Amino acid sequence: KNEVEQSPQNLTAQEGEFITINCSYSVGISALHWLQQHPGGGIVSLFMLSSGKKKHGRLIATINIQEKHSSLHITASHPRDSAVYICAVVSGSRLTFGEGTQLTVNP
Amino acid sequence: GAGVSQSPRYKVAKRGQDVALRCDPISGHVSLFWYQQALGQGPEFLTYFQNEAQLDKSGLPSDRFFAERPEGSVSTLKIQRTQQEDSAVYLCASSSDRTGLKTQYFGPGTRLLVL
């Protein structure tokens, strides 16, 4: 069992839909990152959070430390949101990554 | 305002060949990380530097993998006697933070294919 698990692995949505990607982890962490990876490999950090909720534009990230669970929400999804979304937890000095969720938003 | 750069972007090697992958972090960033990402998988931690000190190399898969950052800026990941299973994207990231808790800025990666 991986230390960081994401669901779903693949997600297809229609433009405008509300999207949720989930991340569960089994280790003690000091923080959790949500990352976006576009085709070609470039990774961009979306959020880092250690408690509560953060919002940036149409993106919202929440974390429940007690339940060891985080969610990434995208409101009013758009085709340009199509990418792989990766959850990564900070434990010690290293990041441990989930396998990613491939999101495709169709026009 | 350059970001993290990596070179080469693509490398094709024959099995048994040695390769060297370079990472130029954001100027002044203390922390530097190397990750390996196999096709369809999330990245996996390889090693971590704080300035020139390699504080964690527990993720290096074998003694064929070696990383250095001699002056605390540019880093090189060297893979000796490459094997087909080494084929992956090698990502470098840097951070201004000593603890790794702050945002890591990723380079575009080097895609290595071992034939």
mmCIF file of C-alpha atoms in Angstrom:
data_model
loop_
_atom_site.group_PDB
_atom_site.id
_atom_site.type_symbol
_atom_site.label_atom_id
_atom_site.label_comp_id
_atom_site.label_asym_id
_atom_site.label_seq_id
_atom_site.Cartn_x
_atom_site.Cartn_y
_atom_site.Cartn_z
ATOM 1 C CA LYS A 1 0.000 0.000 0.000
ATOM 2 C CA ASN A 2 1.398 3.366 -1.011
ATOM 3 C CA GLU A 3 1.956 5.957 1.677
ATOM 4 C CA VAL A 4 0.016 8.484 -0.429
ATOM 5 C CA GLU A 5 -3.030 7.435 -2.379
ATOM 6 C CA GLN A 6 -5.086 9.539 -4.727
ATOM 7 C CA SER A 7 -8.508 9.030 -6.197
ATOM 8 C CA PRO A 8 -9.687 8.894 -8.814
ATOM 9 C CA GLN A 9 -6.755 7.939 -11.053
ATOM 10 C CA ASN A 10 -8.507 9.349 -14.085
ATOM 11 C CA LEU A 11 -11.286 11.890 -14.258
ATOM 12 C CA THR A 12 -13.149 13.242 -17.285
ATOM 13 C CA ALA A 13 -15.462 16.207 -16.875
ATOM 14 C CA GLN A 14 -17.440 18.616 -18.977
ATOM 15 C CA GLU A 15 -16.523 22.269 -18.960
ATOM 16 C CA GLY A 16 -18.148 24.050 -16.051
ATOM 17 C CA GLU A 17 -18.381 21.038 -13.756
ATOM 18 C CA PHE A 18 -17.213 21.057 -10.129
ATOM 19 C CA ILE A 19 -14.293 18.677 -9.661
ATOM 20 C CA THR A 20 -12.935 16.978 -6.557
ATOM 21 C CA ILE A 21 -9.694 15.027 -6.300
ATOM 22 C CA ASN A 22 -8.930 13.191 -3.084
ATOM 23 C CA CYS A 23 -5.687 12.342 -1.322
ATOM 24 C CA SER A 24 -5.209 10.045 1.663
ATOM 25 C CA TYR A 25 -1.926 9.414 3.408
ATOM 26 C CA SER A 26 -0.732 7.017 6.064
ATOM 27 C CA VAL A 27 2.359 8.719 7.487
ATOM 28 C CA GLY A 28 2.846 11.617 9.845
ATOM 29 C CA ILE A 29 3.323 14.803 7.897
ATOM 30 C CA SER A 30 4.219 18.417 8.494
ATOM 31 C CA ALA A 31 2.562 19.722 5.344
ATOM 32 C CA LEU A 32 0.900 18.653 2.119
ATOM 33 C CA HIS A 33 1.371 19.996 -1.387
ATOM 34 C CA TRP A 34 -0.936 19.942 -4.368
ATOM 35 C CA LEU A 35 0.966 20.093 -7.654
ATOM 36 C CA GLN A 36 -0.094 20.404 -11.280
ATOM 37 C CA GLN A 37 1.827 18.669 -14.048
ATOM 38 C CA HIS A 38 1.201 19.489 -17.691
ATOM 39 C CA PRO A 39 2.176 17.310 -20.647
ATOM 40 C CA GLY A 40 5.903 17.661 -21.179
ATOM 41 C CA GLY A 41 6.608 17.344 -17.491
ATOM 42 C CA GLY A 42 6.521 20.853 -16.038
ATOM 43 C CA ILE A 43 5.351 20.775 -12.418
ATOM 44 C CA VAL A 44 3.809 23.790 -10.756
ATOM 45 C CA SER A 45 3.050 24.056 -7.071
ATOM 46 C CA LEU A 46 -0.585 24.995 -6.480
ATOM 47 C CA PHE A 47 -0.877 24.880 -2.703
ATOM 48 C CA MET A 48 1.025 23.975 0.389
ATOM 49 C CA LEU A 49 -1.106 23.518 3.479
ATOM 50 C CA SER A 50 -0.789 22.107 6.938
ATOM 51 C CA SER A 51 -4.286 22.786 8.230
ATOM 52 C CA GLY A 52 -7.675 24.066 7.182
ATOM 53 C CA LYS A 53 -8.368 25.407 3.755
ATOM 54 C CA LYS A 54 -6.751 27.555 1.080
ATOM 55 C CA LYS A 55 -8.296 29.161 -1.983
ATOM 56 C CA HIS A 56 -6.696 30.567 -5.107
ATOM 57 C CA GLY A 57 -8.990 31.610 -7.903
ATOM 58 C CA ARG A 58 -11.111 28.617 -8.871
ATOM 59 C CA LEU A 59 -8.987 26.208 -6.852
ATOM 60 C CA ILE A 60 -9.686 25.215 -3.265
ATOM 61 C CA ALA A 61 -7.613 22.839 -1.151
ATOM 62 C CA THR A 62 -8.633 21.416 2.208
ATOM 63 C CA ILE A 63 -6.884 19.169 4.676
ATOM 64 C CA ASN A 64 -8.077 17.183 7.678
ATOM 65 C CA ILE A 65 -5.028 16.223 9.699
ATOM 66 C CA GLN A 66 -6.950 13.912 12.049
ATOM 67 C CA GLU A 67 -8.401 11.941 9.154
ATOM 68 C CA LYS A 68 -5.167 12.141 7.101
ATOM 69 C CA HIS A 69 -7.086 13.337 4.094
ATOM 70 C CA SER A 70 -6.943 16.257 1.697
ATOM 71 C CA SER A 71 -9.099 17.329 -1.216
ATOM 72 C CA LEU A 72 -8.487 19.583 -4.185
ATOM 73 C CA HIS A 73 -11.566 21.201 -5.695
ATOM 74 C CA ILE A 74 -11.852 23.005 -9.004
ATOM 75 C CA THR A 75 -14.933 25.150 -9.534
ATOM 76 C CA ALA A 76 -16.246 26.003 -13.006
ATOM 77 C CA SER A 77 -13.723 23.695 -14.662
ATOM 78 C CA HIS A 78 -12.206 24.672 -17.991
ATOM 79 C CA PRO A 79 -10.348 22.683 -20.668
ATOM 80 C CA ARG A 80 -7.127 24.461 -19.696
ATOM 81 C CA ASP A 81 -7.403 22.752 -16.295
ATOM 82 C CA SER A 82 -6.620 19.464 -18.046
ATOM 83 C CA ALA A 83 -3.438 18.152 -16.440
ATOM 84 C CA VAL A 84 -2.191 15.643 -13.909
ATOM 85 C CA TYR A 85 -2.790 16.723 -10.307
ATOM 86 C CA ILE A 86 -0.394 15.302 -7.752
ATOM 87 C CA CYS A 87 -0.648 15.232 -3.993
ATOM 88 C CA ALA A 88 2.659 15.173 -2.097
ATOM 89 C CA VAL A 89 3.237 15.021 1.643
ATOM 90 C CA VAL A 90 6.159 16.476 3.558
ATOM 91 C CA SER A 91 7.654 14.023 6.013
ATOM 92 C CA GLY A 92 11.061 14.897 7.340
ATOM 93 C CA SER A 93 13.049 16.541 4.602
ATOM 94 C CA ARG A 94 11.425 14.744 1.713
ATOM 95 C CA LEU A 95 8.290 14.837 -0.372
ATOM 96 C CA THR A 96 6.391 11.606 -0.931
ATOM 97 C CA PHE A 97 4.133 11.775 -3.944
ATOM 98 C CA GLY A 98 0.876 10.163 -4.929
ATOM 99 C CA GLU A 99 0.593 8.677 -8.389
ATOM 100 C CA GLY A 100 -1.433 11.580 -9.676
ATOM 101 C CA THR A 101 -4.916 12.096 -11.064
ATOM 102 C CA GLN A 102 -5.234 12.647 -14.803
ATOM 103 C CA LEU A 103 -7.951 15.262 -15.323
ATOM 104 C CA THR A 104 -9.457 15.883 -18.733
ATOM 105 C CA VAL A 105 -11.992 18.674 -19.115
ATOM 106 C CA ASN A 106 -13.903 18.573 -22.377
ATOM 107 C CA PRO A 107 -15.381 21.693 -23.961
ATOM 108 C CA GLY B 1 13.904 35.852 -12.896
ATOM 109 C CA ALA B 2 14.964 32.513 -14.302
ATOM 110 C CA GLY B 3 13.411 29.419 -12.823
ATOM 111 C CA VAL B 4 15.022 26.046 -12.312
ATOM 112 C CA SER B 5 16.682 24.803 -15.464
ATOM 113 C CA GLN B 6 17.848 21.337 -16.352
ATOM 114 C CA SER B 7 20.021 19.998 -19.124
ATOM 115 C CA PRO B 8 19.886 18.124 -21.292
ATOM 116 C CA ARG B 9 16.121 18.033 -21.731
ATOM 117 C CA TYR B 10 16.354 14.670 -23.480
ATOM 118 C CA LYS B 11 19.036 12.035 -23.340
ATOM 119 C CA VAL B 12 19.234 8.737 -25.143
ATOM 120 C CA ALA B 13 21.896 6.389 -23.817
ATOM 121 C CA LYS B 14 23.004 2.905 -24.705
ATOM 122 C CA ARG B 15 22.834 0.420 -21.885
ATOM 123 C CA GLY B 16 26.095 0.537 -19.958
ATOM 124 C CA GLN B 17 26.841 4.153 -20.802
ATOM 125 C CA ASP B 18 27.422 6.767 -18.083
ATOM 126 C CA VAL B 19 25.230 9.883 -18.083
ATOM 127 C CA ALA B 20 25.356 13.216 -16.254
ATOM 128 C CA LEU B 21 22.274 15.336 -15.703
ATOM 129 C CA ARG B 22 22.597 18.958 -14.680
ATOM 130 C CA CYS B 23 20.351 21.139 -12.553
ATOM 131 C CA ASP B 24 20.623 24.916 -12.179
ATOM 132 C CA PRO B 25 18.441 25.929 -9.225
ATOM 133 C CA ILE B 26 16.969 29.351 -8.625
ATOM 134 C CA SER B 27 19.779 31.633 -7.493
ATOM 135 C CA GLY B 28 20.095 31.715 -3.729
ATOM 136 C CA HIS B 29 17.938 28.681 -3.076
ATOM 137 C CA VAL B 30 19.378 26.659 -0.236
ATOM 138 C CA SER B 31 17.628 23.370 -0.799
ATOM 139 C CA LEU B 32 17.862 21.208 -3.896
ATOM 140 C CA PHE B 33 16.024 17.974 -4.540
ATOM 141 C CA TRP B 34 16.292 15.277 -7.201
ATOM 142 C CA TYR B 35 13.320 13.085 -8.112
ATOM 143 C CA GLN B 36 12.783 10.208 -10.534
ATOM 144 C CA GLN B 37 9.467 9.898 -12.335
ATOM 145 C CA ALA B 38 8.671 6.730 -14.241
ATOM 146 C CA LEU B 39 6.046 6.846 -16.966
ATOM 147 C CA GLY B 40 2.562 7.121 -15.514
ATOM 148 C CA GLN B 41 3.820 7.359 -11.944
ATOM 149 C CA GLY B 42 4.275 10.127 -9.450
ATOM 150 C CA PRO B 43 7.809 11.391 -8.788
ATOM 151 C CA GLU B 44 9.926 9.536 -6.256
ATOM 152 C CA PHE B 45 12.502 11.161 -4.014
ATOM 153 C CA LEU B 46 16.144 10.449 -4.822
ATOM 154 C CA THR B 47 18.276 12.855 -2.805
ATOM 155 C CA TYR B 48 18.349 16.236 -1.048
ATOM 156 C CA PHE B 49 21.014 18.899 -0.627
ATOM 157 C CA GLN B 50 21.147 21.784 1.756
ATOM 158 C CA ASN B 51 23.749 24.061 0.215
ATOM 159 C CA GLU B 52 26.649 21.730 -0.668
ATOM 160 C CA ALA B 53 25.776 19.120 1.954
ATOM 161 C CA GLN B 54 23.929 16.025 0.813
ATOM 162 C CA LEU B 55 21.664 15.484 3.794
ATOM 163 C CA ASP B 56 19.582 12.612 2.484
ATOM 164 C CA LYS B 57 20.490 10.165 -0.254
ATOM 165 C CA SER B 58 18.288 7.332 0.888
ATOM 166 C CA GLY B 59 16.190 7.426 -2.275
ATOM 167 C CA LEU B 60 19.044 6.655 -4.660
ATOM 168 C CA PRO B 61 18.149 3.239 -6.105
ATOM 169 C CA SER B 62 21.661 1.845 -6.323
ATOM 170 C CA ASP B 63 25.322 2.752 -5.996
ATOM 171 C CA ARG B 64 25.309 3.500 -9.721
ATOM 172 C CA PHE B 65 23.566 6.761 -8.847
ATOM 173 C CA PHE B 66 25.630 9.630 -7.519
ATOM 174 C CA ALA B 67 24.756 13.280 -6.964
ATOM 175 C CA GLU B 68 26.856 16.271 -6.063
ATOM 176 C CA ARG B 69 26.486 19.986 -5.480
ATOM 177 C CA PRO B 70 30.055 21.057 -4.772
ATOM 178 C CA GLU B 71 29.560 24.808 -4.519
ATOM 179 C CA GLY B 72 26.045 24.827 -3.196
ATOM 180 C CA SER B 73 24.429 25.931 -6.444
ATOM 181 C CA VAL B 74 24.527 23.761 -9.588
ATOM 182 C CA SER B 75 23.968 20.061 -9.020
ATOM 183 C CA THR B 76 24.809 17.045 -11.148
ATOM 184 C CA LEU B 77 23.146 13.656 -10.992
ATOM 185 C CA LYS B 78 25.365 10.968 -12.453
ATOM 186 C CA ILE B 79 24.216 7.503 -13.415
ATOM 187 C CA GLN B 80 26.918 4.966 -14.148
ATOM 188 C CA ARG B 81 26.479 1.886 -16.332
ATOM 189 C CA THR B 82 22.902 2.808 -17.211
ATOM 190 C CA GLN B 83 20.260 0.097 -17.318
ATOM 191 C CA GLN B 84 16.921 0.061 -19.116
ATOM 192 C CA GLU B 85 15.089 0.424 -15.813
ATOM 193 C CA ASP B 86 16.797 3.811 -15.354
ATOM 194 C CA SER B 87 14.623 5.207 -18.157
ATOM 195 C CA ALA B 88 12.523 7.931 -16.562
ATOM 196 C CA VAL B 89 12.161 11.670 -16.223
ATOM 197 C CA TYR B 90 14.600 13.101 -13.701
ATOM 198 C CA LEU B 91 13.241 16.184 -11.991
ATOM 199 C CA CYS B 92 15.140 18.748 -10.006
ATOM 200 C CA ALA B 93 13.509 21.192 -7.590
ATOM 201 C CA SER B 94 14.828 23.968 -5.400
ATOM 202 C CA SER B 95 13.498 25.812 -2.399
ATOM 203 C CA SER B 96 14.513 28.857 -0.436
ATOM 204 C CA ASP B 97 13.673 27.003 2.755
ATOM 205 C CA ARG B 98 16.061 24.841 4.763
ATOM 206 C CA THR B 99 13.338 22.537 5.997
ATOM 207 C CA GLY B 100 11.734 21.694 2.678
ATOM 208 C CA LEU B 101 8.433 22.946 4.001
ATOM 209 C CA LYS B 102 8.122 25.836 1.618
ATOM 210 C CA THR B 103 7.241 25.790 -2.039
ATOM 211 C CA GLN B 104 9.542 23.749 -4.218
ATOM 212 C CA TYR B 105 10.118 25.065 -7.714
ATOM 213 C CA PHE B 106 10.521 22.335 -10.277
ATOM 214 C CA GLY B 107 12.645 22.256 -13.382
ATOM 215 C CA PRO B 108 11.296 20.899 -16.675
ATOM 216 C CA GLY B 109 13.038 17.582 -16.163
ATOM 217 C CA THR B 110 15.452 15.486 -18.171
ATOM 218 C CA ARG B 111 13.835 12.617 -20.031
ATOM 219 C CA LEU B 112 16.299 9.720 -20.080
ATOM 220 C CA LEU B 113 15.819 6.771 -22.382
ATOM 221 C CA VAL B 114 18.195 3.848 -22.041
ATOM 222 C CA LEU B 115 18.207 1.500 -25.019
#
